[in-house]
CSV table of C-alpha atoms in Angstrom, one decimal:
chain,number,residue,atom,x,y,z
A,1,LEU,CA,5.2,11.6,-14.5
A,2,ASP,CA,7.4,13.6,-16.8
A,3,GLU,CA,5.2,16.7,-16.3
A,4,ALA,CA,5.3,16.1,-12.5
A,5,LEU,CA,9.1,15.9,-12.5
A,6,ARG,CA,9.3,19.2,-14.5
A,7,HIS,CA,7.2,21.1,-12.0
A,8,LEU,CA,8.9,19.5,-9.0
A,9,GLY,CA,12.3,20.3,-10.5
A,10,THR,CA,11.3,23.9,-11.0
A,11,GLY,CA,10.1,24.1,-7.4
A,12,HIS,CA,13.4,22.6,-6.2
A,13,VAL,CA,15.4,25.3,-8.0
A,14,LEU,CA,13.2,28.1,-6.6
A,15,PHE,CA,13.5,26.8,-3.0
A,16,ALA,CA,17.3,26.5,-3.4
A,17,ARG,CA,17.5,30.1,-4.7
A,18,ALA,CA,15.5,31.3,-1.7
A,19,ASP,CA,17.7,29.1,0.7
A,20,ASP,CA,14.5,27.4,2.0
A,21,GLN,CA,15.9,24.1,3.2
A,22,ARG,CA,12.6,22.7,4.2
A,23,GLY,CA,11.3,23.3,0.7
A,24,VAL,CA,14.4,21.8,-0.9
A,25,ALA,CA,14.0,18.7,1.2
A,26,SER,CA,10.3,18.3,0.4
A,27,SER,CA,11.1,18.8,-3.3
A,28,LEU,CA,13.8,16.1,-3.2
A,29,ASP,CA,11.5,13.7,-1.4
A,30,ASP,CA,8.8,14.2,-4.0
A,31,ILE,CA,11.1,13.9,-6.9
A,32,GLY,CA,12.3,10.6,-5.4
A,33,LYS,CA,8.7,9.5,-5.2
A,34,VAL,CA,8.2,10.1,-8.9
A,35,HIS,CA,11.3,8.0,-9.7
A,36,TRP,CA,10.0,5.3,-7.3
A,37,ARG,CA,6.7,5.2,-9.3
A,38,ARG,CA,8.7,4.8,-12.5
A,39,GLY,CA,10.7,1.9,-11.0
A,40,GLU,CA,13.9,3.9,-11.0
A,41,TYR,CA,14.8,2.8,-7.5
A,42,LYS,CA,18.5,3.8,-7.5
A,43,ILE,CA,17.7,7.5,-8.4
A,44,ALA,CA,14.7,7.5,-6.0
A,45,LEU,CA,17.0,6.4,-3.1
A,46,GLN,CA,19.6,9.0,-4.0
A,47,GLN,CA,17.0,11.9,-4.0
A,48,MET,CA,15.3,10.7,-0.8
A,49,GLN,CA,18.6,10.2,1.1
A,50,LYS,CA,19.6,13.8,0.2
A,51,ALA,CA,16.2,14.9,1.6
A,52,ILE,CA,16.5,13.1,4.9
A,53,GLU,CA,20.1,14.4,5.4
A,54,ILE,CA,18.7,18.0,5.2
A,55,ARG,CA,15.7,17.1,7.4
A,56,ARG,CA,18.0,15.6,10.1
A,57,LYS,CA,20.1,18.9,10.0
A,58,ILE,CA,16.9,20.9,10.5
A,59,GLY,CA,15.8,18.6,13.3
A,60,ASP,CA,12.0,18.3,12.4
A,61,PRO,CA,11.0,14.8,13.7
A,62,SER,CA,7.7,14.7,11.7
A,63,SER,CA,9.5,15.3,8.4
A,64,ILE,CA,12.3,12.8,9.3
A,65,ALA,CA,9.7,10.2,10.0
A,66,LEU,CA,8.0,10.9,6.6
A,67,SER,CA,11.4,10.6,4.7
A,68,LEU,CA,12.1,7.3,6.5
A,69,ASN,CA,8.7,6.0,5.5
A,70,ASN,CA,9.3,6.9,1.9
A,71,LEU,CA,12.8,5.4,1.9
A,72,GLY,CA,11.3,2.2,3.4
A,73,LEU,CA,8.8,1.9,0.5
A,74,VAL,CA,11.6,2.2,-2.1
A,75,PHE,CA,13.8,-0.3,-0.2
A,76,GLN,CA,10.8,-2.7,0.0
A,77,ASP,CA,9.9,-2.5,-3.7
A,78,SER,CA,13.6,-3.1,-4.6
A,79,ALA,CA,13.6,-6.2,-2.4
A,80,GLN,CA,16.0,-4.7,0.2
A,81,PHE,CA,13.8,-5.9,3.0
A,82,GLU,CA,16.2,-5.5,5.9
A,83,ASP,CA,16.8,-1.8,5.0
A,84,ALA,CA,13.0,-1.4,4.6
A,85,LEU,CA,12.3,-2.8,8.1
A,86,LYS,CA,15.0,-0.5,9.6
A,87,CYS,CA,13.5,2.6,8.0
A,88,PHE,CA,9.9,1.7,8.9
A,89,ASN,CA,10.9,0.8,12.5
A,90,GLU,CA,12.7,4.1,13.0
A,91,SER,CA,9.8,6.0,11.5
A,92,LEU,CA,7.4,4.2,13.8
A,93,GLU,CA,9.5,5.0,16.9
A,94,ILE,CA,9.6,8.7,16.0
A,95,ARG,CA,5.9,8.8,15.4
A,96,ARG,CA,5.1,7.1,18.7
A,97,ARG,CA,7.3,9.6,20.5
A,98,ILE,CA,5.7,12.7,19.0
A,99,LYS,CA,2.2,11.1,19.2
A,100,ASP,CA,1.6,11.5,15.4
A,101,VAL,CA,-1.4,9.1,15.2
A,102,PRO,CA,-2.1,9.3,11.4
A,103,GLY,CA,1.6,8.8,10.8
A,104,LEU,CA,1.7,5.9,13.4
A,105,ILE,CA,-1.1,4.1,11.5
A,106,ILE,CA,0.8,4.5,8.2
A,107,SER,CA,4.1,3.2,9.7
A,108,LEU,CA,2.4,0.2,11.3
A,109,ASN,CA,0.7,-0.6,8.0
A,110,ASN,CA,3.8,-0.3,6.0
A,111,LEU,CA,5.8,-2.3,8.5
A,112,GLY,CA,3.2,-5.0,8.3
A,113,THR,CA,3.5,-5.2,4.5
A,114,VAL,CA,7.1,-6.3,4.7
A,115,HIS,CA,6.5,-9.5,6.8
A,116,PRO,CA,4.3,-11.5,4.4
A,117,ASP,CA,7.3,-11.6,2.0
A,118,ALA,CA,9.1,-13.6,4.6
A,119,GLY,CA,6.0,-15.8,5.2
A,120,GLU,CA,5.4,-14.0,8.6
A,121,HIS,CA,1.7,-13.5,8.2
A,122,ASP,CA,0.9,-13.7,11.9
A,123,ARG,CA,3.3,-10.8,12.7
A,124,ALA,CA,1.9,-8.8,9.8
A,125,ILE,CA,-1.7,-9.3,11.1
A,126,GLN,CA,-0.6,-8.3,14.6
A,127,LEU,CA,0.8,-5.0,13.3
A,128,TRP,CA,-2.2,-4.3,11.1
A,129,GLN,CA,-4.6,-5.0,14.1
A,130,GLU,CA,-2.6,-2.5,16.2
A,131,ALA,CA,-2.9,0.0,13.4
A,132,LEU,CA,-6.6,-0.8,13.0
A,133,SER,CA,-7.2,-0.2,16.7
A,134,GLU,CA,-5.6,3.3,16.3
A,135,ALA,CA,-7.7,4.0,13.1
A,136,ARG,CA,-10.9,3.1,15.0
A,137,ARG,CA,-9.9,5.3,17.9
A,138,VAL,CA,-9.6,8.4,15.6
A,139,ASP,CA,-12.5,7.2,13.3
A,140,ASP,CA,-10.3,7.1,10.2
A,141,ARG,CA,-12.6,4.9,8.1
A,142,ILE,CA,-10.6,4.9,4.9
A,143,ARG,CA,-7.5,3.5,6.7
A,144,GLN,CA,-9.8,1.0,8.6
A,145,ALA,CA,-10.9,-0.4,5.2
A,146,TYR,CA,-7.4,-0.7,3.8
A,147,LEU,CA,-6.1,-2.3,7.0
A,148,LEU,CA,-9.0,-4.8,7.1
A,149,THR,CA,-8.3,-5.6,3.5
A,150,ASN,CA,-4.6,-6.3,4.2
A,151,ILE,CA,-5.6,-8.5,7.2
A,152,GLY,CA,-8.1,-10.4,5.1
A,153,VAL,CA,-5.6,-11.1,2.3
A,154,SER,CA,-3.1,-12.5,4.8
A,155,GLU,CA,-5.9,-14.6,6.4
A,156,TYR,CA,-6.7,-16.2,3.1
A,157,GLN,CA,-3.0,-16.7,2.4
A,158,ILE,CA,-2.7,-18.8,5.6
A,159,ARG,CA,-6.0,-20.6,4.7
A,160,ARG,CA,-8.1,-19.0,7.3
A,161,TYR,CA,-10.9,-18.6,4.8
A,162,ALA,CA,-13.8,-18.0,7.1
A,163,ASP,CA,-11.9,-15.3,8.9
A,164,ALA,CA,-10.9,-13.7,5.6
A,165,VAL,CA,-14.5,-13.6,4.3
A,166,LYS,CA,-15.7,-11.9,7.6
A,167,THR,CA,-12.8,-9.4,7.6
A,168,LEU,CA,-13.1,-8.5,3.9
A,169,GLY,CA,-16.9,-8.3,4.3
A,170,GLU,CA,-16.4,-5.7,7.0
A,171,ALA,CA,-13.9,-3.8,4.7
A,172,GLN,CA,-16.3,-4.0,1.8
A,173,GLU,CA,-19.1,-2.5,4.0
A,174,ILE,CA,-17.0,0.5,5.0
A,175,ALA,CA,-15.9,1.0,1.4
A,176,ALA,CA,-19.5,1.0,0.2
A,177,GLN,CA,-20.4,3.6,2.8
A,178,LEU,CA,-17.6,5.8,1.7
A,179,GLY,CA,-18.4,5.4,-2.0
A,180,ASP,CA,-14.8,4.8,-2.8
A,181,HIS,CA,-14.4,2.9,-6.1
A,182,ILE,CA,-10.8,1.8,-5.5
A,183,LEU,CA,-11.6,0.5,-2.0
A,184,GLN,CA,-14.7,-1.3,-3.2
A,185,GLY,CA,-12.8,-2.8,-6.1
A,186,GLU,CA,-9.9,-3.9,-3.9
A,187,THR,CA,-12.1,-5.6,-1.3
A,188,SER,CA,-14.2,-7.3,-4.0
A,189,ARG,CA,-11.1,-8.6,-5.7
A,190,ALA,CA,-9.7,-10.0,-2.4
A,191,LEU,CA,-13.1,-11.6,-1.7
A,192,GLY,CA,-13.1,-13.1,-5.2
A,193,LYS,CA,-9.7,-14.6,-4.6
A,194,THR,CA,-10.8,-16.0,-1.2
A,195,LYS,CA,-14.0,-17.5,-2.7
A,196,MET,CA,-11.8,-19.2,-5.5
A,197,LEU,CA,-9.6,-20.8,-2.9
A,198,MET,CA,-12.7,-22.0,-1.1
A,199,GLY,CA,-13.9,-23.6,-4.3
A,200,ASP,CA,-16.9,-21.2,-4.7
A,201,TYR,CA,-16.2,-20.2,-8.3
A,202,ALA,CA,-19.6,-18.6,-8.9
A,203,GLY,CA,-19.1,-16.4,-5.9
A,204,ALA,CA,-15.5,-15.6,-7.0
A,205,ARG,CA,-16.6,-14.6,-10.5
A,206,GLU,CA,-19.4,-12.3,-9.1
A,207,ASN,CA,-16.9,-10.5,-6.8
A,208,LEU,CA,-14.5,-10.1,-9.7
A,209,ARG,CA,-17.2,-8.6,-11.9
A,210,ILE,CA,-18.0,-6.1,-9.2
A,211,ALA,CA,-14.2,-5.3,-8.8
A,212,LEU,CA,-13.9,-4.8,-12.5
A,213,GLY,CA,-16.9,-2.4,-12.5
A,214,HIS,CA,-15.3,-0.2,-9.9
A,215,PHE,CA,-11.9,-0.1,-11.5
A,216,GLU,CA,-13.3,0.6,-14.9
A,217,ALA,CA,-15.3,3.5,-13.3
A,218,MET,CA,-12.0,4.9,-12.1
A,219,ARG,CA,-10.4,4.4,-15.6
A,220,SER,CA,-7.4,2.8,-14.0
A,221,LYS,CA,-5.7,0.5,-16.4
A,222,VAL,CA,-3.4,-0.9,-13.7
A,223,LEU,CA,-6.2,-1.9,-11.4
A,224,VAL,CA,-8.3,-3.3,-14.2
A,225,ALA,CA,-5.3,-5.4,-15.2
A,226,HIS,CA,-5.0,-6.7,-11.6
A,227,ALA,CA,-8.7,-7.7,-11.6
A,228,LEU,CA,-8.5,-9.3,-15.0
A,229,ARG,CA,-5.5,-11.4,-13.9
A,230,THR,CA,-7.4,-12.6,-10.8
A,231,LEU,CA,-10.5,-13.3,-12.9
A,232,ALA,CA,-8.3,-15.4,-15.2
A,233,GLU,CA,-7.1,-17.4,-12.2
A,234,VAL,CA,-10.7,-18.0,-11.2
A,235,THR,CA,-11.7,-19.0,-14.8
A,236,PHE,CA,-8.8,-21.5,-15.0
A,237,ALA,CA,-9.3,-22.9,-11.5
A,238,GLY,CA,-13.0,-23.5,-12.1
A,239,GLY,CA,-12.8,-24.6,-15.7
A,240,TRP,CA,-13.4,-28.1,-17.0
A,241,GLY,CA,-12.2,-27.8,-20.6
A,242,GLU,CA,-10.5,-26.0,-23.4
A,243,ASP,CA,-13.1,-23.2,-23.6
A,244,GLU,CA,-12.3,-22.1,-20.0
A,245,GLU,CA,-8.6,-22.3,-20.7
A,246,ARG,CA,-8.9,-20.1,-23.7
A,247,ASN,CA,-11.1,-17.6,-21.7
A,248,ALA,CA,-8.5,-17.6,-18.9
């Protein structure tokens, strides 16, 4: 990330020297995204807000929608949910107006991710299903798999376990066809959590082993950690003694 910031900062200086305002805005937005990934939300918001001010002056609706989406993600991660909803909704309105289907799918997905935090799973599922319909219409299979996974997670959270297994199974099938390790791992992890909640601990462990295999193949420490945490939950929930507690 430090290296990314160095290159983006150099790009920003060069765009500014050339008086290329589109480039300046893009650089600021990307610099903000790096700070967001580092958890430096205040700096991220400052950079992204500068970017959107420039983009509003230029008047490019597609870029404005992109900036609003990025701002929404930072607001969401910093628990400023009302601001996140405002940004996602404005981004969605712009993308509907300009008929930006890939952007529309992203905005609907992100808007859906805010609602579970307020316990509004039905509203989240409704938004994701609308996005899924658009993704199927343009045959965007990667986003179909991610949306199905989101829907399946919300379904198990509201105890619709049979629906969750069916939805996540569909997502898993698409992920396998695409050969995407992250997608396959995420769907298997979600299925493992569902099986645990259903009391099928053997099925849960098997899915978590599959998830770990995919995440280890990607050499992603963060994703491996997520899978290990879920496996610990399964081990503890299905355990009957001190050995299982230690393993968890």
